[in-house]
């Protein structure tokens, strides 16, 4: 069976050597605090943040889906219906077999 298994490529993991994540996080916290106090002007949103969700706002079917919220999938409804039928059969006959 080893002939049909496709090998997975190695994953890329690049760790930065000369970056101190703690200092970057502290700098970001200080910057946000200064912005909240009004010492710095409001931050300009990045290009990625502007793009995120822009397409979903413009399409009507995605707007409707977001407004309706989470809905049960058809598969979950079918499984729940079959389980309830088995339970009803057990309650009426007293056995799990048909």
Short mmCIF file of C-alpha atoms in Angstrom, two decimals:
data_model
loop_
_atom_site.label_atom_id
_atom_site.label_comp_id
_atom_site.label_asym_id
_atom_site.label_seq_id
_atom_site.Cartn_x
_atom_site.Cartn_y
_atom_site.Cartn_z
CA UNK A 1 0.00 0.00 0.00
CA UNK A 2 3.03 2.31 0.19
CA UNK A 3 2.84 2.90 -3.55
CA UNK A 4 -0.33 4.97 -3.36
CA UNK A 5 0.61 7.25 -0.47
CA UNK A 6 1.63 10.71 -1.61
CA UNK A 7 4.46 12.25 0.41
CA UNK A 8 3.64 15.57 2.08
CA UNK A 9 5.99 18.46 1.39
CA UNK A 10 8.06 19.80 4.24
CA UNK A 11 6.48 22.73 6.04
CA UNK A 12 8.13 26.13 5.92
CA UNK A 13 8.93 27.60 9.32
CA UNK A 14 11.00 30.77 9.35
CA UNK A 15 12.02 32.06 12.77
CA UNK A 16 13.40 35.60 12.87
CA UNK A 17 16.77 35.87 14.58
CA UNK A 18 17.13 39.60 15.25
CA UNK A 19 13.57 40.43 16.30
CA UNK A 20 12.55 40.78 19.93
CA UNK A 21 8.83 39.98 20.05
CA UNK A 22 8.53 41.23 23.62
CA UNK A 23 9.86 44.68 22.70
CA UNK A 24 7.56 44.86 19.67
CA UNK A 25 4.55 43.95 21.82
CA UNK A 26 5.48 46.55 24.45
CA UNK A 27 5.99 49.21 21.78
CA UNK A 28 2.55 48.44 20.33
CA UNK A 29 0.92 48.65 23.78
CA UNK A 30 2.59 52.01 24.45
CA UNK A 31 1.52 53.32 21.06
CA UNK A 32 -2.10 52.24 21.64
CA UNK A 33 -2.09 53.89 25.09
CA UNK A 34 -0.80 57.17 23.62
CA UNK A 35 -3.47 57.03 20.94
CA UNK A 36 -6.15 56.51 23.60
CA UNK A 37 -4.86 59.54 25.54
CA UNK A 38 -4.88 61.66 22.39
CA UNK A 39 -1.12 62.23 22.22
CA UNK A 40 -0.87 60.58 18.79
CA UNK A 41 -3.18 60.92 15.77
CA UNK A 42 -5.50 57.98 14.99
CA UNK A 43 -3.82 55.07 13.27
CA UNK A 44 -4.38 54.70 9.54
CA UNK A 45 -5.81 51.28 8.67
CA UNK A 46 -3.54 49.05 6.63
CA UNK A 47 -4.36 47.90 3.12
CA UNK A 48 -5.19 44.37 4.31
CA UNK A 49 -7.59 45.63 6.96
CA UNK A 50 -9.38 47.79 4.41
CA UNK A 51 -9.76 44.84 2.05
CA UNK A 52 -10.93 42.37 4.68
CA UNK A 53 -14.67 42.00 4.42
CA UNK A 54 -15.00 44.47 1.54
CA UNK A 55 -16.23 41.81 -0.87
CA UNK A 56 -18.65 40.29 1.63
CA UNK A 57 -20.24 43.71 2.17
CA UNK A 58 -20.98 44.10 -1.52
CA UNK A 59 -22.59 40.73 -2.26
CA UNK A 60 -26.24 40.31 -1.35
CA UNK A 61 -26.20 36.57 -0.62
CA UNK A 62 -23.32 36.94 1.86
CA UNK A 63 -25.10 39.87 3.52
CA UNK A 64 -28.21 37.73 3.97
CA UNK A 65 -26.20 34.82 5.36
CA UNK A 66 -24.46 37.07 7.87
CA UNK A 67 -27.74 38.71 8.95
CA UNK A 68 -29.47 35.34 9.46
CA UNK A 69 -26.67 34.07 11.67
CA UNK A 70 -25.69 30.45 12.18
CA UNK A 71 -28.10 27.89 10.79
CA UNK A 72 -28.17 24.14 11.24
CA UNK A 73 -26.78 22.20 8.35
CA UNK A 74 -28.92 19.75 6.41
CA UNK A 75 -26.71 16.86 7.53
CA UNK A 76 -27.26 17.69 11.21
CA UNK A 77 -31.02 17.87 10.69
CA UNK A 78 -31.09 14.48 8.92
CA UNK A 79 -29.00 12.82 11.65
CA UNK A 80 -31.21 14.28 14.37
CA UNK A 81 -34.35 13.10 12.54
CA UNK A 82 -33.03 9.54 12.15
CA UNK A 83 -31.96 9.42 15.80
CA UNK A 84 -35.37 10.62 16.93
CA UNK A 85 -37.08 7.98 14.76
CA UNK A 86 -34.95 5.23 16.34
CA UNK A 87 -35.78 6.56 19.79
CA UNK A 88 -39.50 6.69 18.98
CA UNK A 89 -39.36 3.11 17.66
CA UNK A 90 -37.62 1.97 20.85
CA UNK A 91 -40.18 3.70 23.06
CA UNK A 92 -43.11 2.15 21.19
CA UNK A 93 -41.79 -1.41 20.75
CA UNK A 94 -39.24 -1.81 23.52
CA UNK A 95 -36.51 -3.16 21.20
CA UNK A 96 -33.90 -1.56 18.93
CA UNK A 97 -34.37 -4.08 16.10
CA UNK A 98 -36.86 -3.66 13.27
#
